[in-house]
Every structure is written in C-alpha cells, then in structure tokens.
C-alpha cells in the first residue's frame, strides 16, 4: 500500500480559529410551494429560524384583465371577474353586474336581489371554509379539511343548479339573474342550511379550543388596527384587528339592509383572530341565507331593461324587438352611457371594488379592480418579521391570499 | 353625516384655486388638484379632526392620449370610515413630465398600488422606496396599459370586426 500522507491542513490549530461571520440565509418560499396555496414567491432572509426580512415577487399569473376589459363588451367582462377570487366567484360576478347596473341606472327587482344575496353568502361560506380548513391543514389537522370540503361540494352543486358552472361561475346577468331559482336549487339550499351547522360545529370542535391549534396561532402574525388601516386591509383581516368595517353594513347593496346579521370583530389581529372572525362570519352568512330563502319575494327575477337583459328565447322567435335586442346584446353592440362609477362589494377577502370609466362606448374606457388580496398582501413581510418560518406559513394561510386576485 | 358640499367647501377654503373641477358622478365627490398639492390634500384630509379620511381605498392611473398636456391621470379613492364618506381625487399629468410625489409616507398601502400604476402607465412616483415593476417582467420596455398598445395584433386582417363597429 502506498503511503498516504495525511495533511492536517483542514484542521486549524486552536490559536488561529477564523472569526465567526454571521450570515443570513436566503430562503425561497415559492413560486410553486404547496404551503403558499398559490403562485407567488417570497424571498426570505433568515437568521437561523427567524425571518429577518422578506421580499415578495408577484405577477406569475398576471393575465392583464384590465387591458382585456377595455376591448370587451360589458357582459363579457363577467368571465374575467370570476377568475380573480376563484374561491368565491359569484361575489365577483355579481359585484361586477351591480357596478354596471349602477352605471346604467337599472333597478333590479327584489327577488333577483335576494337570489344574489343567497349566492353571495354561499360563496362567502365556501371562501371561508377553504381558508379556515386549510389553516387547519397547515397546523397539521388534515381531517377537518375533508369534512368541510364535502360541504363546499354541495355549494358547488347549488351553483351548478343556478348557473350551470361550478368554479368559474359567470353567474347572473346585467339586470338580474339568468334564470329563476329552480325547485331543485331551493331544495338544495334548504338541505345545505340544515346540514351545514353540524359540519361547521365539527370543524369548530376540532380547532377552536384545540391546545395545539391555539398555541400555533395565537400571537402569530399580528397586526395592529392602525397598521392594518394604513396597509389598506379590508374584510375579515381588518375586522380581526378590531375595526368593524363591512361594506355590507356601511354601504348596503343588493338589499343587505333587509337582513339581520352581526359583524364579528377580533382584537389582536393575529392568526387566531382571523380564523375566529371567518368562523363566525360563516354562521352569519348562513343566517343571511336562511332569512333570504325564507323571505324570498315573488316577482320577476330580472329587471325591465330590454336593452341590456337578454330576452327569453321564445320571445326572440316571435317578437321583432326581442330579436333586435337579442342580436345587439349578443354582438356586444349595446352602448353604455358615459360616466364614472366606483362600486364596492364585500368580497371573501374584503372590499372588492370596481372603478369603471365609460366613454359611452360598448366597452369600458378604463376598468380598475380594487383587489383586496393585492393590497393587503404587501403587509406580509412586516407581519412575519421576527417569526419562525412555520409561523409565517400560518400567517400567509390565514390572510387568505388568492393568487388570481393578487395578480388579476 | 358629512356632505359633499361641506368637504368641498373646506377644501376650497384651505387650498383655494389649487382644487378645481368639482363633480358628483353617482354621488361620489370628485375633484382635481395639482401634483404639487396632492400630498398636502391627502395629509389634510387624513389628519383632519372631524373628517378623518384615514383609508386609501384605491389608487390607479388612466390614459387619455387625446388630452393635450394632460395625457395621464392618477386617481385616488379615499374613504372616511367614521362618516362613511368617500371621495375621489384626480391629478392630471403631461406625458412629457410624468412625475408625481409618492403617497407611501401617508398610506402604507400606496406602495404596491403606485408600483402597479408605474408598471402599467410609466408614471413616476418621486420618493417611492422601491419603484420597480410589480406584475410584469422587469425586462419589459413599454407600459402596456397605455392606449397606443392595442389588444390584438393590428396587422392581422382576419380579425377585423369593422362590421360591428369596433
């Protein structure tokens, strides 16, 4: 055997130990990481397990909706809106219709307004059960997620019954709904009202007073009311910080003033409060759905606005005016009056606003979406500064950042 | 309950002819100002003892290529929760000089909204901590929401919809 000379050059002597240099680790969270629940990147600077600073890169699924909207007739923009917050697409759709109706000055009949309220509140429930149950998954409780997923499936069946689609719903029309609530839909809504509380209570039992869940979420990612306001928080995230701002109460639209419901608020704006606010909001939404379906007014489900609302098909075959309007609406040849309007609805994540400028043409001159996720997500580095990575994941999860809404 | 009239008068008294073009489209108080005054107006409304317009709802840009000398507009939507009062402030900018001071010092949420406006329109927010593109790639060398960029390829003939008035 050849001699192998072992050189001790890698072993520094005791006297000349190199000075320890503190270095921050750069950690890439995303763009495609299962814990981000969407496509966006966080470049975190870590000091051991603690996050020192973070920088976000977004825009991975930017689809230029605002630009596309400038070429599309008003009714075709609905399909763009439901691709924003795809966890609660009906709210986006109906919010958009309400914006255009405000521009056109169309008065929607009570029945359509109530149907819209039912659909929007069901959408809010699906939005919140996703957020809350995924928060459970991120803390290690997978089971609850599967329980409530089944209920989301039932809501999607209701969507299917009402508008024919499940995820990207394209629900409602300018001036009302596309069809009346069918008997099946009414039956399914009643079934949902009856069966959902048991499931939600099960999720509550699993998480609300769970020692592990509380330890993981209390005081994690808190934000003060003042900072939350400055950062433009709205919706459950703002309410968790203690500000009782709810568009449904402050600027009621679609007959929300007819219903009785509470606006739950939190105190410390941490992950647990956000969870609890969403949890309570689901009960309130259920209450609204129940009131709306039980007091559903009789009458037409669309406004008397023949220029904007597609006429019934049999009319089109028999009636000259109906045929003309049908053709004009389908070809997108309906001119809207010139004007500028801002309309906000309470989306799943907060104030979903539509700023529409019309120059009197067939398409908007400018359309801007106020997307709540986009605005509050910029607070994320501040919220997770100094926390551990595992807590930062929970903070993000409880903020309910939806990539589609973030990027538009 | 705050009325549009009341706020408009207070602004006129404080800023004189620096605020102009008062309108009320669909009941929302809309006014214009200059870029020199925009921060003082935002600050005045935010720190006002009774108005407390502490919430910036939205910030976006608009392009009017035909308005000579006022090709671009920056629009601020503000909201006072305590009075449930909203207002809209517009600032017009000339294409040759697209500078406007940043509102990030007053509202933290202005940060990304200004980046978005820069990204789409090329409006430069002076003093912004990190004015880089946000939704588009950084290598992009144009501002896509400007009206001179059509949605579809203008050279394609099979897609003309002249018949239907596009």
PDB file of N, CA and C in Angstrom, chain A residues 111 115 161-162 177-182 185 296 299 301:
ATOM      1  N   UNK A 111     -86.620  40.162  -5.969  1.00  0.00           N
ATOM      2  CA  UNK A 111     -86.364  38.730  -5.991  1.00  0.00           C
ATOM      3  C   UNK A 111     -84.945  38.445  -6.476  1.00  0.00           C
ATOM      4  N   UNK A 115     -81.925  36.586  -4.486  1.00  0.00           N
ATOM      5  CA  UNK A 115     -81.199  35.430  -5.019  1.00  0.00           C
ATOM      6  C   UNK A 115     -79.701  35.731  -5.022  1.00  0.00           C
ATOM      7  N   UNK A 161     -76.698  24.262 -10.262  1.00  0.00           N
ATOM      8  CA  UNK A 161     -78.133  24.310 -10.476  1.00  0.00           C
ATOM      9  C   UNK A 161     -78.576  25.724 -10.892  1.00  0.00           C
ATOM     10  N   UNK A 162     -77.886  26.724 -10.359  1.00  0.00           N
ATOM     11  CA  UNK A 162     -78.299  28.103 -10.623  1.00  0.00           C
ATOM     12  C   UNK A 162     -77.732  28.617 -11.938  1.00  0.00           C
ATOM     13  N   UNK A 177     -80.850  37.864 -12.716  1.00  0.00           N
ATOM     14  CA  UNK A 177     -80.214  36.547 -12.799  1.00  0.00           C
ATOM     15  C   UNK A 177     -80.564  35.951 -14.161  1.00  0.00           C
ATOM     16  N   UNK A 178     -79.809  34.950 -14.576  1.00  0.00           N
ATOM     17  CA  UNK A 178     -80.081  34.371 -15.888  1.00  0.00           C
ATOM     18  C   UNK A 178     -81.331  33.497 -15.873  1.00  0.00           C
ATOM     19  N   UNK A 179     -81.612  32.870 -14.718  1.00  0.00           N
ATOM     20  CA  UNK A 179     -82.861  32.121 -14.593  1.00  0.00           C
ATOM     21  C   UNK A 179     -83.301  32.160 -13.142  1.00  0.00           C
ATOM     22  N   UNK A 180     -84.553  31.800 -12.957  1.00  0.00           N
ATOM     23  CA  UNK A 180     -85.075  31.809 -11.604  1.00  0.00           C
ATOM     24  C   UNK A 180     -84.492  30.630 -10.826  1.00  0.00           C
ATOM     25  N   UNK A 181     -84.579  30.702  -9.512  1.00  0.00           N
ATOM     26  CA  UNK A 181     -84.148  29.558  -8.709  1.00  0.00           C
ATOM     27  C   UNK A 181     -85.067  28.378  -9.023  1.00  0.00           C
ATOM     28  N   UNK A 182     -84.482  27.267  -9.414  1.00  0.00           N
ATOM     29  CA  UNK A 182     -85.313  26.095  -9.687  1.00  0.00           C
ATOM     30  C   UNK A 182     -85.705  25.438  -8.373  1.00  0.00           C
ATOM     31  N   UNK A 185     -82.829  23.759  -6.878  1.00  0.00           N
ATOM     32  CA  UNK A 185     -81.889  24.667  -6.213  1.00  0.00           C
ATOM     33  C   UNK A 185     -82.414  25.048  -4.833  1.00  0.00           C
ATOM     34  N   UNK A 296     -88.021  34.921   0.424  1.00  0.00           N
ATOM     35  CA  UNK A 296     -87.786  35.197  -0.988  1.00  0.00           C
ATOM     36  C   UNK A 296     -89.028  35.836  -1.607  1.00  0.00           C
ATOM     37  N   UNK A 299     -92.110  37.550  -7.772  1.00  0.00           N
ATOM     38  CA  UNK A 299     -91.922  38.584  -8.780  1.00  0.00           C
ATOM     39  C   UNK A 299     -90.877  38.193  -9.794  1.00  0.00           C
ATOM     40  N   UNK A 301     -87.386  37.919 -11.881  1.00  0.00           N
ATOM     41  CA  UNK A 301     -86.001  37.747 -11.441  1.00  0.00           C
ATOM     42  C   UNK A 301     -85.047  38.545 -12.314  1.00  0.00           C
TER      43      UNK A 301
END
